Short mmCIF file of C-alpha atoms and ligand atoms in Angstrom, two decimals:
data_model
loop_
_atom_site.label_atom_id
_atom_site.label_comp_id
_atom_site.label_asym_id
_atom_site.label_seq_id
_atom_site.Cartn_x
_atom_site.Cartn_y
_atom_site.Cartn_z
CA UNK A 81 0.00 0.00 0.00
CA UNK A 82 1.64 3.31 -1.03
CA UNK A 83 1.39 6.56 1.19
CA UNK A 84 -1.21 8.28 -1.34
CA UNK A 85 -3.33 4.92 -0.75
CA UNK A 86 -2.88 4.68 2.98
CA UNK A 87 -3.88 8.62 3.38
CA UNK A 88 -6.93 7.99 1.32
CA UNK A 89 -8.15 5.32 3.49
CA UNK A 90 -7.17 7.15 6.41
CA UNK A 91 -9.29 10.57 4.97
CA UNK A 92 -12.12 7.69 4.06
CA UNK A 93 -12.56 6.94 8.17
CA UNK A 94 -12.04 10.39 8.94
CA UNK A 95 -14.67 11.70 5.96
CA UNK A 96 -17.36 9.87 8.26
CA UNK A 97 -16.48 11.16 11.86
CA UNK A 98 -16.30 14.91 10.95
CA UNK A 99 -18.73 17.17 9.32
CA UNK A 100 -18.23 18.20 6.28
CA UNK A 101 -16.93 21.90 6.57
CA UNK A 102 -13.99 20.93 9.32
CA UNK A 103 -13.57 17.68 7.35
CA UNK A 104 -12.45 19.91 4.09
CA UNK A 105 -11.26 23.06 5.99
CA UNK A 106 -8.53 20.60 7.62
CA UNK A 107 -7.86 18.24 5.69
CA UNK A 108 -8.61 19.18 2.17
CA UNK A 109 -4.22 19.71 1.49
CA UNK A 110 -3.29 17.23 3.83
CA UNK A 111 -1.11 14.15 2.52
CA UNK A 112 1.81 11.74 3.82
CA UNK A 113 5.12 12.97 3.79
CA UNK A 114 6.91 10.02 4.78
CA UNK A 115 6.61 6.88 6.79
CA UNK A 116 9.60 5.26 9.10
CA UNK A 117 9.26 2.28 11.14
CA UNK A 118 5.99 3.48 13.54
CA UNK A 119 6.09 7.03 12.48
CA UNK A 120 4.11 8.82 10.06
CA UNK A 121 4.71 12.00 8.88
CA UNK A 122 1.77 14.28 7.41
CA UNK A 123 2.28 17.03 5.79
CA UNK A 124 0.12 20.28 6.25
CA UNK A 125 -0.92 23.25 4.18
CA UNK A 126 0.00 25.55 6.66
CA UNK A 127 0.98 26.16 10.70
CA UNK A 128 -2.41 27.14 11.92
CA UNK A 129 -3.50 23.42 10.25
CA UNK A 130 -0.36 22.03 11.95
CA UNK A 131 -1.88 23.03 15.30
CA UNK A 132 -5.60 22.54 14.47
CA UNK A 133 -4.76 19.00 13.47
CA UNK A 134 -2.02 18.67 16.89
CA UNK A 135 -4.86 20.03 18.84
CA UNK A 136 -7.86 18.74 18.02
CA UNK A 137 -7.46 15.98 15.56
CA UNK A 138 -4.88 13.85 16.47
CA UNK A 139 -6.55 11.35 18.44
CA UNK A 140 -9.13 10.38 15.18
CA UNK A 141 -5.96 10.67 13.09
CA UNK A 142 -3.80 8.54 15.02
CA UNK A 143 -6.87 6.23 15.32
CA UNK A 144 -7.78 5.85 11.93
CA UNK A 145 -4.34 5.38 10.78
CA UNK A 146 -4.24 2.36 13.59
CA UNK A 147 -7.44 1.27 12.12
CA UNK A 148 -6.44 1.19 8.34
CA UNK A 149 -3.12 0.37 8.27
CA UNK A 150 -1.12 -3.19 9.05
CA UNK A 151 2.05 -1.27 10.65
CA UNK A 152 2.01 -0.56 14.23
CA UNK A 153 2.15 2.99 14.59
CA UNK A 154 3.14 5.28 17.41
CA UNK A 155 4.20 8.33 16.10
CA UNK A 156 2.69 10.87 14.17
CA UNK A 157 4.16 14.60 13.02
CA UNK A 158 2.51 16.83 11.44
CA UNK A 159 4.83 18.85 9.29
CA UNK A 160 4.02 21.96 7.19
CA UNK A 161 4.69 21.33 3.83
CA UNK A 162 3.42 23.16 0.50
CA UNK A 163 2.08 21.07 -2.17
CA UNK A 164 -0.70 22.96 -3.75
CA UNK A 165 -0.99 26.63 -3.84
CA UNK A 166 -3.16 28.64 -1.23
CA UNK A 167 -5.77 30.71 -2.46
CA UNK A 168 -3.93 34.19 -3.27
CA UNK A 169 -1.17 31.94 -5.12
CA UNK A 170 -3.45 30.47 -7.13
CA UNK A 171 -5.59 33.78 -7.51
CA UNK A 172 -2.01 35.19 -8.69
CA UNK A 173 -0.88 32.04 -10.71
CA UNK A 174 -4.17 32.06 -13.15
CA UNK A 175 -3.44 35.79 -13.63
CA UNK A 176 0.14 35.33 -14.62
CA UNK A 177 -0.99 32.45 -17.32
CA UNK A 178 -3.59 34.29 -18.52
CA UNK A 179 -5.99 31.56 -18.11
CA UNK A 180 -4.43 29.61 -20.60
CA UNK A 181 -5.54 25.96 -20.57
CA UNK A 182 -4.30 22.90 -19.44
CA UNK A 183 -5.54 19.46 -19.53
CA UNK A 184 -6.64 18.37 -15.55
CA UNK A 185 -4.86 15.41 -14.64
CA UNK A 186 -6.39 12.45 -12.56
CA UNK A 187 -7.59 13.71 -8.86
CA UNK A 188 -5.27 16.66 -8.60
CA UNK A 189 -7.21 19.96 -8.63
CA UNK A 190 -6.34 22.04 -11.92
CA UNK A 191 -5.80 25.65 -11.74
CA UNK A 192 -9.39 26.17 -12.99
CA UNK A 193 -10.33 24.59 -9.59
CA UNK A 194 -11.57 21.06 -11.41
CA UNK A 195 -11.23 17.60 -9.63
CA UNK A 196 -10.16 15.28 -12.52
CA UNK A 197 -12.82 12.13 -10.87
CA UNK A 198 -15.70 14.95 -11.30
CA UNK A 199 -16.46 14.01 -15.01
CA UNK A 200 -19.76 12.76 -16.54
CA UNK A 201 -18.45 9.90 -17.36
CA UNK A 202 -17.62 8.56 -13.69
CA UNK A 203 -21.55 10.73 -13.33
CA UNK A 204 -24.50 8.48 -12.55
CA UNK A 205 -27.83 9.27 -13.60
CA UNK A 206 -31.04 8.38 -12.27
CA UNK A 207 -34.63 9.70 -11.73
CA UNK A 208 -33.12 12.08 -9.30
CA UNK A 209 -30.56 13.69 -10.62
CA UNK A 210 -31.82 13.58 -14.21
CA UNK A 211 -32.70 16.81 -14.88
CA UNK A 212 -29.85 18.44 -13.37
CA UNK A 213 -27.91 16.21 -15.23
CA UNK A 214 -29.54 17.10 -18.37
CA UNK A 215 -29.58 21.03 -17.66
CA UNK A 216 -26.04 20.79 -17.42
CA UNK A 217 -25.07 18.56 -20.21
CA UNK A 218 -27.16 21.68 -22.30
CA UNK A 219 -25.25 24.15 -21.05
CA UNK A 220 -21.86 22.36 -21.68
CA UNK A 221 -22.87 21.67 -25.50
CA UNK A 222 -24.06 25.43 -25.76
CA UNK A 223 -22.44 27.33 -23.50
CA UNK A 224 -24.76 30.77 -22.51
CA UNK A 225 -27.42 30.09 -24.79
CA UNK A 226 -29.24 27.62 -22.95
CA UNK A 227 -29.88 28.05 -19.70
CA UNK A 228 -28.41 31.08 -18.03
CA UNK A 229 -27.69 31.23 -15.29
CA UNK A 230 -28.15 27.22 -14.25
CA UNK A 231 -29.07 27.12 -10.58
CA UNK A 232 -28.60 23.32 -8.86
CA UNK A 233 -29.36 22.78 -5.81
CA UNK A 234 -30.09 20.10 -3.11
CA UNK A 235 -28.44 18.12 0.22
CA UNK A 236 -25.10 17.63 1.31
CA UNK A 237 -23.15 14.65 -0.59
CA UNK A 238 -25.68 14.52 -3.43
CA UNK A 239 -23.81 15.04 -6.71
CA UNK A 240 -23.69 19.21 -7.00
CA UNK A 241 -19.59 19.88 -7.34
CA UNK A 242 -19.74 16.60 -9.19
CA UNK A 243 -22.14 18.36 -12.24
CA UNK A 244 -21.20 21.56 -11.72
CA UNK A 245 -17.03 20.77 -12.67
CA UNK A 246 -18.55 17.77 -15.22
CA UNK A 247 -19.80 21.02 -17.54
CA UNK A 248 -16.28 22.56 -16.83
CA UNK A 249 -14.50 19.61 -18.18
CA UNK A 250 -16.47 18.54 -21.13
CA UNK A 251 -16.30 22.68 -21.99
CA UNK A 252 -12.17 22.14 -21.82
CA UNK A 253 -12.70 19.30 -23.79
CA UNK A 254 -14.94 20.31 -26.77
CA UNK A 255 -13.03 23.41 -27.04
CA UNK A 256 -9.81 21.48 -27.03
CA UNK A 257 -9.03 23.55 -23.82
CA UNK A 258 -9.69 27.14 -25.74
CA UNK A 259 -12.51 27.96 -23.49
CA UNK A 260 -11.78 29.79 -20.28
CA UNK A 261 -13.49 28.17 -17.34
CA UNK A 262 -13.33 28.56 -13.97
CA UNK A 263 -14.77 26.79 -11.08
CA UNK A 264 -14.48 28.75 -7.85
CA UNK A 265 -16.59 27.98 -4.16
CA UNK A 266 -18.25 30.76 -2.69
CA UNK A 267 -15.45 31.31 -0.31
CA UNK A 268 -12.92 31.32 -2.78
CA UNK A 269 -14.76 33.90 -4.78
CA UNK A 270 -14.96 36.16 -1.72
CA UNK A 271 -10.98 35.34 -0.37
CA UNK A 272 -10.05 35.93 -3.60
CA UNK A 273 -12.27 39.39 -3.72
CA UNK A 274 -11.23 40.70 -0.18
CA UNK A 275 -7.82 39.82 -1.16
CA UNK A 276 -7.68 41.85 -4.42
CA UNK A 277 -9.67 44.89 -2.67
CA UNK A 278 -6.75 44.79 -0.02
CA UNK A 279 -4.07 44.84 -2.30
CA UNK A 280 -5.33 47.46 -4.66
CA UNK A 281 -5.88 44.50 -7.63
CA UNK A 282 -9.75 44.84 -8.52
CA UNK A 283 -8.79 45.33 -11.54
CA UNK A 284 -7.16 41.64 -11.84
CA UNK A 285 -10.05 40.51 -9.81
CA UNK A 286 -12.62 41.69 -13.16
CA UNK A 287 -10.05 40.32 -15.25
CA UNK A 288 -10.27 36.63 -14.02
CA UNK A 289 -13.87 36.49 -13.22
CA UNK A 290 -15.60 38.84 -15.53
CA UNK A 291 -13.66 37.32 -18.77
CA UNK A 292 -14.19 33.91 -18.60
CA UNK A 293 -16.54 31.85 -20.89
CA UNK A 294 -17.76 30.08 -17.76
CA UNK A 295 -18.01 30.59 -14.28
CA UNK A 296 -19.16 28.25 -11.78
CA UNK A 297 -19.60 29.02 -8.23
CA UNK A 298 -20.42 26.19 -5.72
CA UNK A 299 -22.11 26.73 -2.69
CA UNK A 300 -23.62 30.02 -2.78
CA UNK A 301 -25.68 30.09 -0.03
CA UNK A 302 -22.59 31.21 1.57
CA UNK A 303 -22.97 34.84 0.32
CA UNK A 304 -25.54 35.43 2.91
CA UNK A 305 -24.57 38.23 5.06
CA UNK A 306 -21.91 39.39 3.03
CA UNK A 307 -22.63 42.51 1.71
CA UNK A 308 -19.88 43.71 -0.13
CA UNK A 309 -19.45 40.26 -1.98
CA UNK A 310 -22.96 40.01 -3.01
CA UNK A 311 -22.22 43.63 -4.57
CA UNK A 312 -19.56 42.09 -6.72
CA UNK A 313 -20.92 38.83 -7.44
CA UNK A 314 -23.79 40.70 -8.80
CA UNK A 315 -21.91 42.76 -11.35
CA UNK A 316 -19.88 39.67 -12.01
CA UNK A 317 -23.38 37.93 -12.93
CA UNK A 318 -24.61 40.93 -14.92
CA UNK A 319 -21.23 41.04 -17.07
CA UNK A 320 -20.85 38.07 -17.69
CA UNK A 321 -24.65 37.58 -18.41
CA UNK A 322 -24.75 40.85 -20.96
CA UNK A 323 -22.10 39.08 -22.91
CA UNK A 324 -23.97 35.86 -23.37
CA UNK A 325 -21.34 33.96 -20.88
CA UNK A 326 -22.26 30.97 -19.30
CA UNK A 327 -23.05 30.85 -14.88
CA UNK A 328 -23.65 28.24 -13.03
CA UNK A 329 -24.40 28.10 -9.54
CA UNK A 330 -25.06 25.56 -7.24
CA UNK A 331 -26.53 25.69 -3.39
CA UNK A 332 -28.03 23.61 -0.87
CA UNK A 333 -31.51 24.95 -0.86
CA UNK A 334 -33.35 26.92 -3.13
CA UNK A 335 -32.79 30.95 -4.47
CA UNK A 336 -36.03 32.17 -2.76
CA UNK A 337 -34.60 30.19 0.85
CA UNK A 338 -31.33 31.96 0.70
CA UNK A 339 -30.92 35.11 2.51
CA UNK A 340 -29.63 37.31 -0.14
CA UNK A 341 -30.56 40.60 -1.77
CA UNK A 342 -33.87 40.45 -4.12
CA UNK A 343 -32.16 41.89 -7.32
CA UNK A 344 -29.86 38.53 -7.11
CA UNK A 345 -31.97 36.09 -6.34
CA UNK A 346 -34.04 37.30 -8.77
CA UNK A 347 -31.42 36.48 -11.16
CA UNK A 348 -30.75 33.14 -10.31
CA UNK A 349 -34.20 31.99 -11.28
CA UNK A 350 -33.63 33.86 -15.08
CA UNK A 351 -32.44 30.34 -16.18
CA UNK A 352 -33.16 27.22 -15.45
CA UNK A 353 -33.36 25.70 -11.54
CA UNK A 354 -32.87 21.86 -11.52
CA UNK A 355 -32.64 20.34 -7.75
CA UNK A 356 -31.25 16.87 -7.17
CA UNK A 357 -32.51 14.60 -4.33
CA UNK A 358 -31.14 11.62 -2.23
CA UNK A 359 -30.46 8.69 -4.84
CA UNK A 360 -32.75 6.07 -5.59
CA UNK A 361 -31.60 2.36 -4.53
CA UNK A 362 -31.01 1.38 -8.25
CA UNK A 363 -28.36 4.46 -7.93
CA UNK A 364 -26.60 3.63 -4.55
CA UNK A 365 -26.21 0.40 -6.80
CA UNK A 366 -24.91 1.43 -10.24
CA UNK A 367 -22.93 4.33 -8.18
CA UNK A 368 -21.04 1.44 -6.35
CA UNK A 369 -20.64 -0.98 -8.84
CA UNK A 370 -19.03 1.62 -11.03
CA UNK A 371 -16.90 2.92 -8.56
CA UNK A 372 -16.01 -0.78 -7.62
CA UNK A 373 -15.36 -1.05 -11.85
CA UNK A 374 -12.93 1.82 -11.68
CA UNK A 375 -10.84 0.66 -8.97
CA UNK A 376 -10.94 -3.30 -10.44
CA UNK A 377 -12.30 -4.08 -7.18
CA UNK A 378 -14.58 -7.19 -7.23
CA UNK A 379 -17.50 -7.42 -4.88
CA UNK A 380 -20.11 -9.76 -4.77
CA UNK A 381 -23.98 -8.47 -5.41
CA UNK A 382 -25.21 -8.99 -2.22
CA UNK A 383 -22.47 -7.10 -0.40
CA UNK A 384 -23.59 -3.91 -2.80
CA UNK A 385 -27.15 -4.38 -2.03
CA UNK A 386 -26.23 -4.67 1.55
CA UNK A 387 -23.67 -1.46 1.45
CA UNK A 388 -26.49 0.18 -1.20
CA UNK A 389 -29.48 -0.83 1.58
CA UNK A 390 -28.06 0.46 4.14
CA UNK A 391 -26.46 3.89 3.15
CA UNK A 392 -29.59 5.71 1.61
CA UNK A 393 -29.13 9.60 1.58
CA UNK A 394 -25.76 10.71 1.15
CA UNK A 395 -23.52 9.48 -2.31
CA UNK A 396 -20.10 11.01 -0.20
CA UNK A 397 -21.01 8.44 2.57
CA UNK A 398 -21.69 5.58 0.33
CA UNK A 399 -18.83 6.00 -1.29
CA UNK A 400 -16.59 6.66 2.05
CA UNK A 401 -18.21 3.01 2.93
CA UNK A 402 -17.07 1.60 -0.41
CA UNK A 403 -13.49 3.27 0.10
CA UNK A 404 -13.38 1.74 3.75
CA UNK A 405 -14.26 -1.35 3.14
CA UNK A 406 -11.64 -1.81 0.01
CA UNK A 407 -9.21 -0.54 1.95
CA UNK A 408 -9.81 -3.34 5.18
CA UNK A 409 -9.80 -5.90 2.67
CA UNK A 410 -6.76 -4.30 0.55
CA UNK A 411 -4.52 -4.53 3.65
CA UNK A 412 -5.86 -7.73 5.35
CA UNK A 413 -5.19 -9.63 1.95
CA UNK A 414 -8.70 -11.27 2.04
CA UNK A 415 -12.14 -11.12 -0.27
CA UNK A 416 -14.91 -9.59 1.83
CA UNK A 417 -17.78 -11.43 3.48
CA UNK A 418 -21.82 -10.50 3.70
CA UNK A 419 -20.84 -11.02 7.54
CA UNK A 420 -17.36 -9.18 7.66
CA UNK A 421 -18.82 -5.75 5.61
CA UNK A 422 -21.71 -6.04 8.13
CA UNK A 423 -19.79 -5.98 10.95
CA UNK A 424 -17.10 -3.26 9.28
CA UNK A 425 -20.12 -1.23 8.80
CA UNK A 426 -21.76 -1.16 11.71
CA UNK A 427 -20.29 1.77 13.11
CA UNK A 428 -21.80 4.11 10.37
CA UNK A 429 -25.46 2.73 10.05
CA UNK A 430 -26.16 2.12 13.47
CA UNK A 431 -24.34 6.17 14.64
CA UNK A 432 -27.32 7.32 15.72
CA UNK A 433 -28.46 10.15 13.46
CA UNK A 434 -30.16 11.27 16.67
CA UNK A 435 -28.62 15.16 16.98
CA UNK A 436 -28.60 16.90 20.05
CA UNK A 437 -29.46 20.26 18.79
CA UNK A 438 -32.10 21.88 20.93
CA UNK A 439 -35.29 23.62 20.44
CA UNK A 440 -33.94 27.07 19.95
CA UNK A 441 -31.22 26.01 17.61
CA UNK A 442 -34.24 24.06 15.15
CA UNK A 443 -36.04 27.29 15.97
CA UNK A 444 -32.87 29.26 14.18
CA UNK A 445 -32.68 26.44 11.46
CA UNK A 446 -36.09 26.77 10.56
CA UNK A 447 -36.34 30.62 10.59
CA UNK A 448 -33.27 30.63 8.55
CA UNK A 449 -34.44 28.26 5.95
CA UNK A 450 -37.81 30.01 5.25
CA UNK A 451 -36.25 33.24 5.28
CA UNK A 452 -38.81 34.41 8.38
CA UNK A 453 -38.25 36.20 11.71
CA UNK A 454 -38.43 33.90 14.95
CA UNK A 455 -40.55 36.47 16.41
CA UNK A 456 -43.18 35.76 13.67
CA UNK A 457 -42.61 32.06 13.93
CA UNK A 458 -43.44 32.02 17.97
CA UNK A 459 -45.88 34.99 17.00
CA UNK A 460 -49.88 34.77 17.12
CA UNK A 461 -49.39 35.82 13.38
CA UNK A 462 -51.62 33.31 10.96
CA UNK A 463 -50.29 34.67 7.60
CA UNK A 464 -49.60 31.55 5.48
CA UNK A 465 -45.51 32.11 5.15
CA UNK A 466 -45.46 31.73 8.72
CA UNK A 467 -47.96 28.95 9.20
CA UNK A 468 -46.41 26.32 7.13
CA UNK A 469 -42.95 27.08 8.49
CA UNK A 470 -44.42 27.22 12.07
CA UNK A 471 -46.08 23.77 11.59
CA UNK A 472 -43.23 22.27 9.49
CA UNK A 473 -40.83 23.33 13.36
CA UNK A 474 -43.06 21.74 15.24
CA UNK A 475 -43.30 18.34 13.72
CA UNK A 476 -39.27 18.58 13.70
CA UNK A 477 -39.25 19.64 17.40
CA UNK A 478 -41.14 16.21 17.69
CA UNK A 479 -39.10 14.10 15.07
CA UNK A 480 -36.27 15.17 15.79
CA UNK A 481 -35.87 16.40 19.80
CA UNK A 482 -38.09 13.77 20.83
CA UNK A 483 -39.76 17.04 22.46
CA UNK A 484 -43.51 16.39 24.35
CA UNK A 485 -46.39 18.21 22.87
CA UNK A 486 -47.17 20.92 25.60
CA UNK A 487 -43.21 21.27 25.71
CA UNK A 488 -43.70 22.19 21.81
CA UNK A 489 -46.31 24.21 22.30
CA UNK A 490 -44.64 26.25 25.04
CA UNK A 491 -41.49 26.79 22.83
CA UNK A 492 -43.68 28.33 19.95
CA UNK A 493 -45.43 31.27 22.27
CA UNK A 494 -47.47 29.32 24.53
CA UNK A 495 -49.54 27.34 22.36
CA UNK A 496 -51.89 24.87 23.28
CA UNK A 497 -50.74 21.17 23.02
CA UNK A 498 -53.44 20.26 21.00
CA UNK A 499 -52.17 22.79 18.35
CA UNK A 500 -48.89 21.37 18.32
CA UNK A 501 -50.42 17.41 17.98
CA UNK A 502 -52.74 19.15 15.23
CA UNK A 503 -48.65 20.52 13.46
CA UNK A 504 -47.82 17.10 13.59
CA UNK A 505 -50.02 14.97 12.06
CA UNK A 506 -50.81 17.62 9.39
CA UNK A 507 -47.57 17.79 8.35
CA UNK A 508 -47.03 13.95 8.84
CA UNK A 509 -49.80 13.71 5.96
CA UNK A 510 -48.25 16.25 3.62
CA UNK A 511 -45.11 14.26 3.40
CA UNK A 512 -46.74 12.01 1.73
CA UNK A 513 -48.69 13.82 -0.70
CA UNK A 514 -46.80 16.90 -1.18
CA UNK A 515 -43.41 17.25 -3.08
CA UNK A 516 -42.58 20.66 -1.61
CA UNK A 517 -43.02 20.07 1.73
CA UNK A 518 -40.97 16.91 1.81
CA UNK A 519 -38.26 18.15 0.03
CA UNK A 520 -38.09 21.52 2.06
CA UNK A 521 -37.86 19.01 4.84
CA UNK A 522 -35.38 16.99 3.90
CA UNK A 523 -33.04 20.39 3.32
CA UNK A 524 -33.73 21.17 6.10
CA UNK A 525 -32.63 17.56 8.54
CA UNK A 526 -29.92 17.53 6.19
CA UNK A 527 -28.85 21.07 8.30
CA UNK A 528 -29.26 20.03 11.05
CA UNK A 529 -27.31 16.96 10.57
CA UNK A 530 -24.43 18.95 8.88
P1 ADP B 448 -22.42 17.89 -3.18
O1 ADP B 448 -21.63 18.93 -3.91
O2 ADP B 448 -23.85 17.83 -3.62
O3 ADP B 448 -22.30 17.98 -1.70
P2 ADP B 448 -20.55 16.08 -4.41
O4 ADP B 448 -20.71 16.49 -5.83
O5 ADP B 448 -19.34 16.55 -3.71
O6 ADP B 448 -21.85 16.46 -3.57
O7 ADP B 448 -20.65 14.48 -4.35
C1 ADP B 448 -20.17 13.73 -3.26
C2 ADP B 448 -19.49 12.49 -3.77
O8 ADP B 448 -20.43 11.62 -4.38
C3 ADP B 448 -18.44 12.79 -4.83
O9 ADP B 448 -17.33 11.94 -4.67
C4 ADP B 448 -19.16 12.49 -6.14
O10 ADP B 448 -18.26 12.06 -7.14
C5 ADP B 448 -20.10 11.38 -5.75
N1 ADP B 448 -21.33 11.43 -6.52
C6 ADP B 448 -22.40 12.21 -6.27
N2 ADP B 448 -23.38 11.99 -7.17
C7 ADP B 448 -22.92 11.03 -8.01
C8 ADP B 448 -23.47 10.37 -9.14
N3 ADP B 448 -24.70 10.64 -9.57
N4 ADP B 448 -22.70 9.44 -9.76
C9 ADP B 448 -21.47 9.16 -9.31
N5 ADP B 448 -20.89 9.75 -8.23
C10 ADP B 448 -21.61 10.68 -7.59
MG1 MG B 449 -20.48 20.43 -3.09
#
């Protein structure tokens, strides 16, 4: 097993303790210097990592390192070491190249910000995703004069990056790389902004993101609250829009439940909005299998439909099962068992998916999502865009706290408990029968799960 294959497994075990944002804020450059005798030697992006991962980390690490790999292991040092370039080199090192194009290779993240796995080829599609999917393999073939702006959104772990950088390939690819694309997270886009208003380069900033044939920007929601940004992203949009240049954006909920100014959101829904949901069994299947195809990894049918039964609503984690599982096998020189994956997979399906937020943090969630005060939620108000939300909280404060009805009630401004039992079974019924309810639902556990 090399270093690059131990480190994945290691980032596999660790992928499925750690929420998402820590997960990639720490250990997104992280890789393995060296190994000697019991000591392994990571190497970090940077000192405050180095101490993050000292700190707070190194238990799991050290742990998960035990648990993957055959060596005994002791020792670990974290060492800062630079392999990719932070986000103002980069910023700097597309400027000096003038965006000019280079084919992405395997994994490694290309200086347009593309994953070389995130392809539509290694892309899945099923009932879904399959308009998303579509959307975007529109806009790749025509790039602005389709859908413009293309707005994706839906849960955590669900396939969004993966489209979003599938159109940026296949536009480097048609073109035969003459196209200037660029995929850039919210947070980058805003780094990179501050950054160039700091150091007196706006104008650079314009020239990389207002002169590119696409621009994709994952994870929007993260503009709320950030004035300034939302300022430039919006003349960004409108330039780039005017010119018939392509946008995509991507998000975990939908424009109108993101708290950002009108004129934008207004934008967004100009094109075409495509959401994907949590896959389909048949998915979790053909995902798996074709995963298992592109590592030549041979598993029998009824360990997939055990892995596929059993992991239902988030791709990352069905594939961090996948990854764990090859990797036990991998270094234990043996074929996998029904029995043996059960066991090895225990520890995911049965973590209780229980959280332990409480009634004023749902209370937050909830306001948040719908874009309402709290004050109107707990209010007497019956205006319908605070009724729904009001009743969706309260069957959540029951799913998911476990709270008692008068409890409920008492939360949401002294309500009766028959109101809240009334909250509860309503909304219990709409699940079934309406679309948008469930769906704003499920956004909404997958948030308070993140
Ligand atoms: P999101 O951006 O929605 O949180 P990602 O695009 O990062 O999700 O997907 C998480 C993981 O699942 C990635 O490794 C991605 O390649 C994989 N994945 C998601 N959807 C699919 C799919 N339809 N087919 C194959 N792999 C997928
Ligand atoms: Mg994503």
């Amino acid at each position: 097993m090399t270093n690059q294959q131990l480190w994945q497994a290691v980032l596999g075990e660790l992928e499925l303790q750690i929420s998402k944002p820590n997960f990639t804020t720490w250990f997104k450059n992280t890789f393995i210097l060296d190994r000697e005798a019991d000591k392994v030697i990571v190497g970090v992006a940077n000192g405050f990592t180095k101490i993050w991962l000292e700190k707070k980390y190194h238990d799991l690490i050290l742990k998960a390192l035990r648990a993957v790999s055959q060596d005994v292991i002791r020792e670990i040092i974290y060492k800062v070491e630079n392999k990719k370039p932070e986000t103002t080199e980069f910023f700097m090192a597309i400027k000096k190249e003038d965006l000019k194009n280079e084919i992405p290779e395997d994994t490694a993240i290309n200086k347009y910000g593309l994953n070389g796995k995130y392809t539509f080829e290694n892309f899945i599609v099923g009932k879904e995703n399959e308009l998303a999917h579509a959307a975007s393999l529109a806009v790749a073939a025509k790039l602005g004069q389709s859908y413009n702006p293309l707005f994706i959104y839906g849960g955590s772990g669900l396939g969004k990056t993966h489209l979003l950088q599938a159109v940026g390939h296949q536009v480097l690819k048609n073109s035969n790389n003459k196209k200037r694309v660029l995929y850039a997270t919210c947070e980058k886009f805003t780094n990179d902004f501050i950054y160039a208003v700091r150091n007196g380069q706006a104008n650079e900033f314009k020239n990389i993101y207002r002169l590119v044939d696409l621009l994709m920007v994952d994870d929007i929601q993260f503009l709320a609250g950030k004035e300034s940004t939302q300022e430039e992203f919006f003349h960004t949009f409108n330039t780039l829009h005017q010119n018939n240049k392509q946008i995509i954006i991507c998000s975990d909920r939908p424009p109108k439940a993101i708290s950002i100014e009108n004129r934008l959101l207004s934008r967004f829904e100009w094109g075409m909005i495509a959401d994907v949901g949590a896959p389909a069994l048949e998915t979790r299947i053909a995902i798996l299998e074709n995963n298992c195809k592109k590592k030549s990894y041979f598993l029998e049918r009824e360990i997939i439909n055990y892995i596929a039964t059993n992991i239902q609503n988030n791709i990352r984690e069905l594939e961090g099962a996948l990854n764990r599982i090859i990797a036990y096998h991998q270094l234990n020189n043996s074929a996998p068992t029904l029995d043996g994956v059960k066991k090895l997979l225990m520890s995911i399906t049965t973590t209780p998916r229980q959280s332990s937020i409480t009634n004023r943090q749902l209370l937050n969630i909830v306001a948040n999502f719908f874009d309402v005060s709290i004050d109107g939620l707990t209010g007497q108000s019956r205006k319908k865009e605070l009724v729904g939300p009001r009743q969706i909280l309260m069957y959540l404060m029951r799913e998911e706290i476990k709270s008692s009805y008068p409890s409920i009630g008492h939360e949401l401004g002294g309500r009766d408990h028959t109101t809240a039992i009334h909250a509860y079974l309503k909304i219990s019924e709409e699940i079934k029968n309406n679309e948008k309810t469930r769906k704003d639902i499920e956004l909404i556990r997958q948030r308070i799960h993140q």
